[in-house]
Short mmCIF file of C-alpha atoms in Angstrom, two decimals:
data_model
loop_
_atom_site.label_atom_id
_atom_site.label_comp_id
_atom_site.label_asym_id
_atom_site.label_seq_id
_atom_site.Cartn_x
_atom_site.Cartn_y
_atom_site.Cartn_z
CA MET A 1 3.95 -28.84 -11.75
CA GLY A 2 1.95 -25.53 -11.95
CA LYS A 3 1.91 -22.83 -14.95
CA ASN A 4 5.41 -21.63 -15.98
CA GLY A 5 6.86 -24.86 -14.34
CA ARG A 6 6.39 -23.69 -11.01
CA LEU A 7 5.51 -26.48 -8.47
CA ARG A 8 2.11 -26.35 -6.90
CA TRP A 9 1.73 -26.27 -3.49
CA ASN A 10 -0.81 -29.17 -2.44
CA PRO A 11 -2.09 -28.25 1.13
CA PHE A 12 -3.24 -31.58 1.81
CA SER A 13 0.44 -33.69 0.81
CA HIS A 14 1.87 -33.29 4.50
CA LYS A 15 2.97 -37.44 4.83
CA SER A 16 6.12 -38.14 4.46
CA THR A 17 7.50 -39.93 1.13
CA SER A 18 8.21 -43.78 0.98
CA SER A 19 11.22 -45.30 3.08
CA SER A 20 13.13 -45.31 -0.61
CA SER A 21 13.00 -41.58 -1.22
CA SER A 22 16.42 -40.25 -0.40
CA SER A 23 17.06 -37.77 2.48
CA SER A 24 17.91 -34.80 0.01
CA THR A 25 14.48 -35.30 -1.47
CA ARG A 26 12.48 -35.30 2.29
CA GLN A 27 14.82 -31.71 3.26
CA GLN A 28 13.48 -30.15 0.07
CA GLN A 29 9.73 -30.92 0.56
CA GLN A 30 10.14 -29.73 4.23
CA GLN A 31 11.34 -26.93 2.92
CA GLN A 32 8.77 -26.05 0.49
CA GLN A 33 6.15 -26.45 3.50
CA PRO A 34 4.98 -23.26 4.14
CA PRO A 35 5.10 -21.78 7.79
CA ILE A 36 2.33 -22.13 10.32
CA GLU A 37 1.37 -18.35 10.03
CA PHE A 38 0.78 -18.66 6.24
CA ILE A 39 -1.96 -21.55 6.69
CA CYS A 40 -5.66 -20.55 7.49
CA PRO A 41 -6.55 -21.97 10.47
CA ILE A 42 -10.05 -22.81 9.01
CA SER A 43 -9.46 -24.05 5.54
CA LYS A 44 -6.25 -25.59 6.40
CA THR A 45 -4.78 -23.91 3.20
CA ILE A 46 -2.28 -21.44 2.35
CA MET A 47 -3.54 -17.83 2.58
CA SER A 48 -4.32 -16.52 -0.76
CA ASP A 49 -6.38 -13.47 0.59
CA PRO A 50 -5.24 -13.20 4.42
CA VAL A 51 -7.69 -10.95 6.21
CA VAL A 52 -7.22 -9.34 9.83
CA VAL A 53 -10.50 -10.02 12.21
CA SER A 54 -11.74 -8.00 15.19
CA SER A 55 -10.25 -10.41 17.70
CA GLY A 56 -6.57 -9.94 16.11
CA GLN A 57 -6.04 -13.19 14.29
CA THR A 58 -5.66 -13.70 10.59
CA PHE A 59 -7.98 -16.32 8.21
CA GLU A 60 -8.50 -16.62 4.50
CA ARG A 61 -11.32 -14.21 3.31
CA VAL A 62 -13.52 -16.77 1.94
CA SER A 63 -13.18 -18.99 4.91
CA VAL A 64 -14.48 -15.80 7.18
CA GLN A 65 -17.34 -15.46 4.73
CA VAL A 66 -18.51 -19.18 4.91
CA CYS A 67 -18.45 -18.67 8.87
CA LEU A 68 -20.91 -15.60 8.37
CA ASP A 69 -22.74 -17.40 6.16
CA LEU A 70 -23.51 -20.21 8.78
CA ALA A 71 -23.67 -17.95 11.49
CA PHE A 72 -20.94 -20.56 13.02
CA ILE A 73 -17.91 -19.44 15.33
CA PRO A 74 -15.72 -22.37 14.91
CA LYS A 75 -12.93 -23.71 17.38
CA LEU A 76 -9.24 -23.29 16.58
CA THR A 77 -7.84 -26.27 18.55
CA ASP A 78 -4.88 -26.48 16.04
CA HIS A 79 -3.02 -23.01 17.26
CA ASP A 80 -1.75 -23.59 20.54
CA ASP A 81 -0.69 -19.69 20.70
CA ASP A 82 -4.48 -18.59 20.47
CA ASP A 83 -7.00 -20.84 20.93
CA SER A 84 -9.83 -17.64 21.70
CA PRO A 85 -12.73 -17.76 19.92
CA PRO A 86 -12.68 -15.52 16.61
CA ASP A 87 -14.72 -12.44 16.40
CA PHE A 88 -15.73 -11.97 12.59
CA SER A 89 -17.78 -8.42 13.13
CA THR A 90 -14.47 -6.58 11.36
CA VAL A 91 -12.89 -8.14 8.16
CA ILE A 92 -9.69 -5.69 7.13
CA PRO A 93 -7.02 -6.90 4.47
CA ASN A 94 -3.87 -8.14 5.85
CA ARG A 95 -1.57 -6.64 2.93
CA ASN A 96 2.00 -7.43 5.03
CA MET A 97 0.75 -10.90 5.35
CA LYS A 98 -0.09 -11.32 1.41
CA SER A 99 2.93 -9.96 0.42
CA THR A 100 4.92 -11.93 2.88
CA ILE A 101 3.01 -15.23 1.32
CA ASP A 102 3.42 -14.27 -1.99
CA GLY A 103 7.43 -13.54 -1.97
CA TRP A 104 8.06 -17.15 -0.23
CA CYS A 105 6.08 -18.64 -2.80
CA ASP A 106 8.39 -16.96 -5.28
CA SER A 107 11.64 -17.70 -3.29
CA VAL A 108 10.87 -21.39 -3.22
CA GLY A 109 9.32 -21.75 -6.91
CA VAL A 110 5.99 -22.51 -5.81
CA GLU A 111 2.70 -21.09 -7.34
CA ARG A 112 1.24 -18.63 -5.56
CA PRO A 113 -2.19 -19.65 -3.57
CA HIS A 114 -5.78 -19.51 -5.22
CA PRO A 115 -8.81 -19.13 -2.98
CA PRO A 116 -10.07 -22.32 -1.66
CA ASP A 117 -13.67 -23.78 -3.12
CA TYR A 118 -16.41 -22.20 -1.10
CA SER A 119 -18.24 -25.31 -1.21
CA ALA A 120 -15.26 -27.29 0.20
CA VAL A 121 -14.91 -24.87 3.49
CA GLU A 122 -18.90 -24.76 3.95
CA THR A 123 -18.87 -28.67 4.05
CA ASN A 124 -16.24 -28.81 6.42
CA LEU A 125 -17.34 -26.11 8.72
CA ARG A 126 -20.99 -28.36 8.54
CA GLN A 127 -19.10 -31.38 9.96
CA GLN A 128 -18.22 -29.28 13.07
CA MET A 129 -21.24 -27.85 14.02
CA PRO A 130 -23.62 -29.90 16.21
CA PRO A 131 -26.69 -31.07 15.44
CA SER A 132 -28.88 -28.88 17.37
CA SER A 133 -27.30 -25.93 15.17
CA GLU A 134 -28.46 -27.31 12.16
CA VAL A 135 -31.87 -26.00 11.97
CA GLU A 136 -30.65 -22.06 12.49
CA ILE A 137 -28.33 -22.31 9.36
CA ARG A 138 -30.03 -19.95 6.86
CA VAL A 139 -31.85 -21.34 3.65
CA SER A 140 -29.62 -22.41 1.13
CA GLU A 141 -29.43 -19.90 -2.14
CA GLN A 142 -31.04 -22.70 -4.46
CA GLU A 143 -34.01 -22.92 -1.87
CA LEU A 144 -34.30 -18.73 -2.24
CA LEU A 145 -34.27 -18.67 -5.80
CA ARG A 146 -36.86 -21.53 -5.93
CA ALA A 147 -39.18 -19.64 -3.19
CA VAL A 148 -38.61 -16.37 -5.63
CA ALA A 149 -39.07 -17.88 -9.01
CA ASP A 150 -42.74 -19.27 -7.41
CA ARG A 151 -43.82 -15.75 -6.54
CA ALA A 152 -44.61 -12.66 -8.84
CA PRO A 153 -41.27 -10.92 -10.23
CA VAL A 154 -40.17 -7.93 -8.20
CA ILE A 155 -37.59 -5.34 -9.78
CA TYR A 156 -35.12 -4.02 -7.56
CA HIS A 157 -33.50 -0.86 -8.89
CA HIS A 158 -31.41 0.09 -6.07
CA ALA A 159 -31.28 -2.36 -3.44
CA ASP A 160 -28.52 -4.79 -3.20
CA SER A 161 -29.17 -8.27 -1.30
CA GLU A 162 -27.64 -10.00 1.05
CA LEU A 163 -27.25 -12.84 -1.14
CA MET A 164 -25.81 -10.41 -3.81
CA ASN A 165 -23.09 -8.88 -1.69
CA ARG A 166 -22.05 -12.39 -0.76
CA ARG A 167 -21.68 -13.71 -4.26
CA ARG A 168 -19.90 -10.39 -5.30
CA LEU A 169 -17.83 -10.64 -2.29
CA ASP A 170 -16.92 -14.06 -3.00
CA ASN A 171 -15.93 -13.58 -6.75
CA SER A 172 -14.03 -10.41 -6.43
CA SER A 173 -10.56 -9.77 -5.79
CA SER A 174 -9.63 -8.24 -2.40
CA SER A 175 -8.70 -4.64 -2.15
CA ASP A 176 -5.72 -3.51 -0.23
CA GLU A 177 -7.56 -0.51 0.80
CA SER A 178 -10.75 -1.53 1.63
CA VAL A 179 -12.13 -2.14 5.28
CA ILE A 180 -15.25 -4.60 5.31
CA VAL A 181 -17.43 -4.65 8.41
CA ALA A 182 -19.79 -7.79 8.65
CA HIS A 183 -22.79 -8.46 10.61
CA GLN A 184 -23.50 -6.57 13.94
CA SER A 185 -23.56 -10.31 15.49
CA PRO A 186 -21.98 -13.41 14.03
CA PHE A 187 -24.56 -15.70 15.59
CA ILE A 188 -27.51 -14.07 13.98
CA THR A 189 -28.40 -15.19 10.93
CA PRO A 190 -29.57 -11.96 8.09
CA LEU A 191 -32.95 -12.11 6.84
CA PRO A 192 -32.63 -13.10 3.22
CA LEU A 193 -33.05 -10.16 0.39
CA THR A 194 -32.77 -7.48 2.90
CA THR A 195 -30.60 -4.24 1.87
CA ARG A 196 -27.75 -2.76 2.74
CA PRO A 197 -26.64 0.89 2.33
CA ALA A 198 -24.52 1.49 -0.78
CA CYS A 199 -21.80 2.69 0.75
CA PHE A 200 -21.33 -0.88 2.55
CA SER A 201 -20.80 -2.62 -0.55
CA PRO A 202 -17.37 -4.39 -0.67
CA SER A 203 -17.21 -4.43 -4.55
CA SER A 204 -16.46 -1.34 -6.69
CA SER A 205 -20.24 -1.43 -8.17
CA SER A 206 -21.60 0.01 -5.58
CA SER A 207 -22.42 3.27 -7.68
CA GLU A 208 -25.12 0.55 -9.52
CA ILE A 209 -27.32 0.95 -6.36
CA GLU A 210 -27.02 4.38 -5.74
CA ILE A 211 -29.88 6.80 -5.98
CA LEU A 212 -29.08 9.00 -9.17
CA ASN A 213 -30.69 11.93 -7.18
CA TYR A 214 -27.99 14.46 -7.06
CA SER A 215 -28.00 18.31 -6.88
CA PRO A 216 -26.85 20.91 -9.42
CA GLU A 217 -24.03 21.70 -7.13
CA GLU A 218 -22.80 18.23 -6.67
CA GLU A 219 -23.68 17.58 -10.47
CA GLU A 220 -20.58 20.70 -10.97
CA ILE A 221 -18.17 19.40 -8.62
CA TYR A 222 -18.69 16.06 -9.77
CA THR A 223 -17.57 17.29 -13.26
CA LYS A 224 -15.14 19.13 -12.39
CA LEU A 225 -13.20 16.59 -10.26
CA LYS A 226 -13.55 14.38 -13.43
CA SER A 227 -11.56 16.54 -15.70
CA SER A 228 -8.48 16.39 -16.73
CA ASP A 229 -7.76 19.63 -16.49
CA VAL A 230 -6.03 20.34 -13.33
CA PHE A 231 -7.43 23.67 -13.36
CA ASP A 232 -10.78 22.56 -13.18
CA GLN A 233 -10.05 19.72 -10.39
CA GLU A 234 -8.84 22.92 -8.15
CA GLN A 235 -12.01 24.65 -8.65
CA GLY A 236 -14.26 22.14 -8.22
CA LEU A 237 -11.95 21.05 -4.95
CA ILE A 238 -12.40 24.45 -3.75
CA MET A 239 -16.16 24.44 -4.28
CA MET A 240 -16.41 21.64 -2.49
CA ARG A 241 -14.45 22.56 0.47
CA LYS A 242 -16.28 25.84 1.07
CA MET A 243 -19.96 23.80 0.85
CA THR A 244 -18.74 21.32 3.25
CA ARG A 245 -17.21 23.98 5.78
CA THR A 246 -20.41 24.69 7.58
CA LYS A 247 -23.54 23.09 5.80
CA ASP A 248 -24.15 20.08 6.95
CA GLU A 249 -26.48 18.35 4.34
CA ALA A 250 -23.67 19.29 1.88
CA ARG A 251 -21.07 17.04 3.92
CA VAL A 252 -23.73 13.98 3.68
CA SER A 253 -24.75 14.20 0.17
CA LEU A 254 -21.17 15.03 -1.38
CA CYS A 255 -20.16 11.92 0.94
CA SER A 256 -21.42 9.40 -2.34
CA SER A 257 -18.96 6.68 -3.82
CA ARG A 258 -18.42 8.65 -7.10
CA ILE A 259 -17.28 11.95 -5.53
CA LEU A 260 -15.23 9.81 -2.88
CA SER A 261 -13.37 7.75 -5.66
CA LEU A 262 -12.44 10.72 -7.07
CA LEU A 263 -11.18 12.02 -4.03
CA LYS A 264 -8.67 9.24 -3.35
CA PHE A 265 -7.21 10.41 -7.15
CA MET A 266 -6.93 13.72 -5.91
CA ILE A 267 -5.60 12.92 -2.33
CA VAL A 268 -2.25 11.37 -4.31
CA SER A 269 -2.01 13.82 -6.71
CA ARG A 270 1.50 15.46 -7.26
CA TYR A 271 -0.17 19.28 -7.80
CA SER A 272 -0.36 20.79 -4.12
CA LEU A 273 -3.41 22.80 -4.61
CA VAL A 274 -5.00 19.91 -5.45
CA GLN A 275 -3.71 17.63 -2.92
CA THR A 276 -4.50 19.73 0.06
CA ASN A 277 -7.75 21.18 -0.81
CA SER A 278 -8.84 17.25 -1.55
CA LEU A 279 -7.59 16.76 2.36
CA ALA A 280 -8.86 19.68 3.49
CA SER A 281 -12.57 18.73 1.92
CA LEU A 282 -12.27 14.93 3.38
CA VAL A 283 -11.80 16.67 6.88
CA ASN A 284 -14.72 18.52 6.79
CA LEU A 285 -16.99 15.53 5.33
CA SER A 286 -15.28 13.33 8.31
CA LEU A 287 -17.44 15.54 10.89
CA GLU A 288 -20.33 14.12 9.80
CA LYS A 289 -20.90 11.03 12.14
CA THR A 290 -22.73 9.15 9.14
CA ASN A 291 -19.72 9.52 6.78
CA LYS A 292 -16.88 8.66 9.43
CA LEU A 293 -17.42 4.55 8.67
CA THR A 294 -17.98 4.92 5.27
CA ILE A 295 -14.75 7.14 4.58
CA VAL A 296 -12.73 4.47 6.73
CA ARG A 297 -14.01 1.57 4.65
CA LEU A 298 -13.35 2.94 1.12
CA GLY A 299 -9.91 2.82 1.85
CA PHE A 300 -8.98 6.38 2.73
CA VAL A 301 -6.67 5.68 5.84
CA PRO A 302 -3.52 4.29 3.62
CA LEU A 303 -3.53 7.39 1.88
CA LEU A 304 -4.08 9.71 4.96
CA ILE A 305 -0.86 7.66 6.56
CA ASP A 306 1.05 8.23 3.40
CA VAL A 307 0.66 12.27 3.60
CA LEU A 308 1.23 12.19 7.27
CA LYS A 309 4.49 10.23 6.40
CA SER A 310 5.69 11.99 3.55
CA GLY A 311 3.35 15.06 2.70
CA SER A 312 3.63 18.86 2.78
CA LYS A 313 3.38 21.07 5.79
CA GLU A 314 -0.09 21.96 5.23
CA ALA A 315 -1.09 18.33 3.74
CA GLN A 316 -0.25 17.10 6.79
CA GLU A 317 -2.23 19.29 9.05
CA HIS A 318 -5.28 18.09 7.21
CA ALA A 319 -4.23 14.45 7.40
CA ALA A 320 -3.48 14.67 11.06
CA GLY A 321 -6.88 16.18 11.28
CA SER A 322 -8.65 13.40 9.43
CA ILE A 323 -7.54 10.80 11.24
CA PHE A 324 -8.53 12.32 14.33
CA SER A 325 -11.78 13.01 13.42
CA LEU A 326 -12.11 9.39 11.97
CA SER A 327 -10.63 8.00 15.41
CA LEU A 328 -13.89 9.21 16.99
CA GLU A 329 -16.21 6.84 15.92
CA ASP A 330 -15.52 3.65 17.82
CA ASP A 331 -16.01 1.32 15.18
CA ASN A 332 -12.93 3.01 13.54
CA LYS A 333 -10.38 2.87 16.24
CA MET A 334 -9.39 -0.84 15.87
CA PRO A 335 -8.90 -0.72 11.83
CA ILE A 336 -7.05 2.67 12.28
CA GLY A 337 -4.63 0.91 14.44
CA VAL A 338 -4.47 -2.43 12.08
CA LEU A 339 -3.71 -0.04 9.08
CA GLY A 340 -0.89 1.04 10.35
CA ALA A 341 -1.32 4.67 11.70
CA LEU A 342 0.08 4.58 14.98
CA GLN A 343 3.33 4.64 14.56
CA PRO A 344 3.04 7.65 12.12
CA LEU A 345 0.73 9.47 14.29
CA LEU A 346 3.61 9.23 17.14
CA HIS A 347 6.10 10.25 15.28
CA ALA A 348 4.32 13.52 14.22
CA LEU A 349 3.28 14.05 17.75
CA ARG A 350 6.80 14.08 18.42
CA ALA A 351 8.41 15.82 15.44
CA ALA A 352 5.88 17.37 13.00
CA GLU A 353 6.76 20.73 11.70
CA SER A 354 3.09 22.10 12.72
CA ASP A 355 1.78 22.54 15.89
CA ARG A 356 -1.31 22.05 14.68
CA THR A 357 -0.43 18.69 13.06
CA ARG A 358 1.24 18.06 16.55
CA HIS A 359 -2.40 18.47 18.34
CA ASP A 360 -4.38 16.64 16.13
CA ALA A 361 -1.65 13.68 16.11
CA GLY A 362 -2.19 13.59 20.18
CA LEU A 363 -5.76 13.77 20.11
CA ALA A 364 -6.08 10.98 17.68
CA LEU A 365 -3.51 8.69 19.34
CA TYR A 366 -5.55 9.59 22.80
CA HIS A 367 -8.87 8.32 21.24
CA LEU A 368 -7.02 5.85 19.55
CA SER A 369 -5.38 4.16 22.67
CA LEU A 370 -9.25 3.91 24.15
CA ASN A 371 -9.17 0.73 22.18
CA GLN A 372 -7.23 -2.09 24.48
CA THR A 373 -5.86 -3.83 20.95
CA ASN A 374 -4.35 -0.12 20.28
CA ARG A 375 -2.67 0.20 23.68
CA LEU A 376 -0.86 -2.95 23.23
CA LYS A 377 0.32 -2.01 19.82
CA LEU A 378 1.60 1.73 20.82
CA VAL A 379 3.66 -0.06 24.29
CA ARG A 380 5.19 -2.20 21.87
CA LEU A 381 6.09 0.03 19.21
CA GLY A 382 8.18 1.93 22.22
CA ALA A 383 5.80 4.85 23.00
CA VAL A 384 6.10 5.03 26.03
CA PRO A 385 9.73 6.41 26.23
CA VAL A 386 8.45 9.12 23.71
CA LEU A 387 5.95 10.29 25.92
CA PHE A 388 7.63 10.86 28.79
CA SER A 389 10.09 12.57 27.02
CA LEU A 390 7.58 14.88 25.68
CA VAL A 391 6.19 15.42 29.08
CA ARG A 392 9.89 16.23 30.41
CA SER A 393 10.57 18.38 27.82
CA GLY A 394 7.19 20.73 27.71
CA GLU A 395 6.57 20.35 23.93
CA SER A 396 3.16 18.76 23.26
CA ALA A 397 2.87 17.66 27.09
CA SER A 398 -0.95 18.04 27.73
CA ARG A 399 -1.47 15.79 24.58
CA ALA A 400 1.01 13.15 25.83
CA LEU A 401 -0.36 13.21 29.13
CA LEU A 402 -3.77 12.00 27.88
CA VAL A 403 -2.36 9.28 26.08
CA ILE A 404 -0.08 8.11 28.87
CA CYS A 405 -3.42 7.93 30.90
CA ASN A 406 -4.73 5.36 28.68
CA LEU A 407 -1.82 3.33 28.40
CA ALA A 408 -1.57 3.21 31.92
CA CYS A 409 -5.15 1.36 32.04
CA CYS A 410 -3.16 -2.08 30.83
CA SER A 411 -0.24 -3.94 32.59
CA GLU A 412 2.23 -3.87 29.93
CA GLY A 413 1.34 -0.10 29.97
CA ARG A 414 2.19 0.44 33.64
CA SER A 415 5.28 -1.78 33.53
CA ALA A 416 6.73 0.10 30.93
CA MET A 417 5.93 3.45 32.82
CA LEU A 418 7.67 2.30 35.74
CA ASP A 419 10.58 0.81 33.57
CA ALA A 420 10.86 4.71 32.35
CA ASN A 421 11.03 6.03 35.57
CA ALA A 422 7.55 7.77 34.78
CA VAL A 423 6.86 8.58 38.94
CA ALA A 424 9.41 10.38 38.98
CA ILE A 425 8.77 12.35 35.74
CA LEU A 426 5.33 12.74 36.68
CA VAL A 427 6.08 14.09 40.20
CA GLY A 428 8.75 16.43 38.49
CA LYS A 429 5.91 17.70 36.38
CA LEU A 430 3.74 18.16 38.89
CA ARG A 431 6.24 20.18 40.93
CA GLU A 432 6.52 22.83 37.66
CA GLU A 433 2.87 23.27 37.39
CA GLU A 434 2.79 24.07 40.82
CA ARG A 435 5.41 27.03 40.39
CA ARG A 436 3.53 27.67 37.69
CA ARG A 437 0.70 28.24 39.18
CA GLU A 438 2.09 30.97 41.21
CA GLU A 439 2.60 32.73 38.28
CA SER A 440 -0.68 31.83 37.03
CA ARG A 441 0.41 29.93 34.09
CA SER A 442 -0.01 26.55 35.23
CA SER A 443 -2.75 24.29 33.33
CA ALA A 444 -5.48 22.38 35.66
CA ALA A 445 -5.81 19.83 32.88
CA ALA A 446 -1.97 18.90 33.33
CA ARG A 447 -2.19 18.45 36.79
CA GLU A 448 -5.34 16.69 36.76
CA ASN A 449 -3.66 14.13 34.25
CA CYS A 450 -0.48 14.12 36.24
CA VAL A 451 -2.56 13.01 39.18
CA ALA A 452 -4.50 10.54 37.18
CA ALA A 453 -1.56 8.88 35.76
CA LEU A 454 0.47 8.35 38.99
CA PHE A 455 -3.03 7.06 40.54
CA ALA A 456 -2.93 4.38 37.64
CA LEU A 457 0.33 3.61 38.52
CA SER A 458 -0.25 3.22 42.12
CA HIS A 459 -2.21 0.15 41.22
CA GLU A 460 1.23 -1.90 40.75
CA SER A 461 1.00 -1.21 44.57
CA LEU A 462 4.54 -2.69 45.71
CA ARG A 463 7.23 -1.50 43.30
CA PHE A 464 5.09 1.92 42.94
CA LYS A 465 5.77 2.82 46.68
CA GLY A 466 9.09 2.58 46.63
CA LEU A 467 9.57 4.64 43.38
CA ALA A 468 7.35 7.31 45.04
CA LYS A 469 9.04 7.52 48.68
CA GLU A 470 12.08 8.22 45.99
CA ALA A 471 10.22 10.69 44.50
CA ARG A 472 8.94 12.59 47.43
CA VAL A 473 5.54 11.84 45.68
CA VAL A 474 3.47 12.80 49.21
CA GLU A 475 4.62 16.37 49.72
CA VAL A 476 3.61 17.42 46.22
CA LEU A 477 0.49 15.37 46.23
CA LYS A 478 -0.50 17.08 49.63
CA GLU A 479 -0.44 20.35 47.75
CA VAL A 480 -2.85 19.06 45.30
CA GLU A 481 -4.97 17.85 48.13
CA GLU A 482 -5.41 21.28 49.27
CA ARG A 483 -5.49 23.70 46.25
CA GLY A 484 -6.31 21.14 43.18
CA THR A 485 -9.43 20.54 41.36
CA GLU A 486 -12.13 18.29 42.53
CA ARG A 487 -10.95 15.33 40.65
CA ALA A 488 -7.29 16.07 41.27
CA ARG A 489 -7.87 16.16 45.17
CA GLU A 490 -9.93 12.92 44.75
CA LYS A 491 -7.37 10.77 43.37
CA ALA A 492 -4.42 12.53 45.29
CA ARG A 493 -6.18 11.79 48.73
CA LYS A 494 -6.57 7.51 47.20
CA ILE A 495 -2.82 7.81 46.28
CA LEU A 496 -1.99 9.22 49.77
CA GLN A 497 -4.01 6.55 51.85
CA LEU A 498 -2.22 3.82 49.51
CA MET A 499 1.18 5.87 50.73
CA ARG A 500 0.35 5.15 54.44
CA GLU A 501 -0.45 1.64 54.13
CA ARG A 502 2.38 -0.77 55.63
CA VAL A 503 4.09 -3.68 53.54
CA PRO A 504 4.89 -6.17 55.87
CA GLU A 505 8.50 -5.75 54.90
CA GLU A 506 8.71 -2.24 56.50
CA ASP A 507 8.15 -3.94 59.78
CA ASP A 508 10.87 -4.47 62.23
CA ASP A 509 9.80 -6.81 64.75
CA ASP A 510 6.07 -7.31 65.03
CA GLY A 511 5.12 -7.83 61.51
CA GLU A 512 1.57 -6.69 61.99
CA GLY A 513 1.57 -4.48 59.09
CA THR A 514 -0.26 -5.99 56.40
CA VAL A 515 -1.72 -4.91 52.82
CA ASP A 516 -5.27 -5.34 52.22
CA TRP A 517 -5.09 -7.21 49.11
CA ASP A 518 -9.02 -7.17 48.78
CA ARG A 519 -8.41 -3.77 47.67
CA VAL A 520 -7.01 -4.62 44.08
CA ILE A 521 -9.21 -6.65 42.09
CA LEU A 522 -8.60 -8.22 38.49
CA ASP A 523 -11.68 -7.64 36.32
CA SER A 524 -12.45 -10.23 33.62
CA ASN A 525 -10.95 -7.74 31.29
CA GLY A 526 -7.33 -7.39 32.85
CA SER A 527 -7.81 -3.74 34.04
CA ILE A 528 -7.21 -3.29 37.60
CA ARG A 529 -9.81 -1.92 39.81
CA SER A 530 -9.20 -0.49 43.03
CA ARG A 531 -11.73 -0.74 46.07
CA PHE A 532 -11.69 2.55 48.27
CA ARG A 533 -14.22 4.22 50.85
CA ASP A 534 -16.70 6.53 49.66
CA GLY A 535 -15.88 9.55 52.16
CA GLY A 536 -18.22 9.68 54.80
CA GLY A 537 -20.93 7.00 53.60
CA GLY A 538 -19.23 3.80 55.03
CA ARG A 539 -20.15 2.40 51.98
CA ASN A 540 -17.81 0.98 49.68
CA ARG A 541 -17.92 1.67 46.05
CA MET A 542 -16.07 0.51 42.66
CA VAL A 543 -13.28 3.39 41.25
CA THR A 544 -11.80 2.16 37.89
CA GLN A 545 -9.21 4.06 37.13
CA ASN A 546 -10.21 6.09 33.45
CA SER A 547 -8.57 8.68 31.44
CA SER A 548 -11.38 9.54 29.33
CA GLY A 549 -12.92 11.68 32.28
CA PHE A 550 -10.30 14.17 31.87
#
């Protein structure tokens, strides 16, 4: 029994009871065993603080930290559904899993889990490590402390060591809104006592290691934001919004942890002016490249998602703009998707009241869908029918086409598009654009993206050719080949070349028609590449469909 009369779950008590136990007792014990999804593959215990890593797997936070400290990637042999090596470069709290585990514990009367012992996990992992790797393991913390004691004392006023960061991460409770990025390479042991920027600290004490050198303007803004008077808060935010609109140096200096911590409270304020100006200030701060990672790691994305779902019209505009700006950073793409931004962005693209919100939501989805994990998420969220309905209706069609081109880079996306009658819709859009060209109202970018999407779909050649013939794609592409832009003409020529190839089923008697299957090559990342002739040169070159060229 644990506290309050609840049963304590023992992760090591998986053996059956003695033969004298009743069947009802055995059934009760089986019901109290947690689902396999609740068990950390490394520590083999139910997770108290589950986190998602870059490879998409979920682990106990302490287990991830031990693996990083040991620079060791364990083999996950117990999970048949996903035995790929984990990637610990990014760690994001899994709030849904944590709430599910807590709910299960409450429902069966089991005490909620506690974090596993660091040393126990470390001992278990060391047993899995090959003998040759032991020499690469970092020096133990006790040895580091003894080494420091033998030297002259050095006072670090504003530096936070790797050792301190590890201890703080182990001892602090998890933050549902924090995104913690680990070492660049999990195979490289960090040097002891090296420093990190203050904004990287996973604990709330990052202000202790900031250099306290604030400008008078920043001090005034901080004082106003900290005030309990709503009018002072509004004035401070207006001042901050004006300063960060054009001054790059102001964006850098004001993106400090003490300002951002207050800005988070302003974003959830019930006062409309406070919320709007705080969001506008955040958009300005996010324009600086060095600030993008900091803002995501300090937990702003869940707040922006909430505003995008239920904020005012102007607040939604700024929220969509912020997510779009943050998504430009490659290291932010996966965390933003994991934190749940894809579905609200898709809804905003389809149904937002403001044109600016739809515009920025579409651009955010385009940049986020450059990430393979986000592509799969969007396909599984049912994005393909939504995007093609926008293309058909003409509303936000240009932004929808950008996302469609990215989704067509994965086989799941292509399959979903062919199921959604994508070929006929894209050919119809091309015909419409050709008619609009005669009226000088056509968009060259829209035509290019339609052709690019058709080119990506043509990699499913057998199925595509039948659908393309029904849609009479040849006559439309010939017009593009004659009058389109250079990029559109190039892809149109390649699709027409594919359409001229003969498939064995099309031959009546001789069966001489063949498909050159060497043209279709599946690379190691699962994307499909097609080999085409380089016009006139006689040499083969690899052409990979990539919508980012448009």
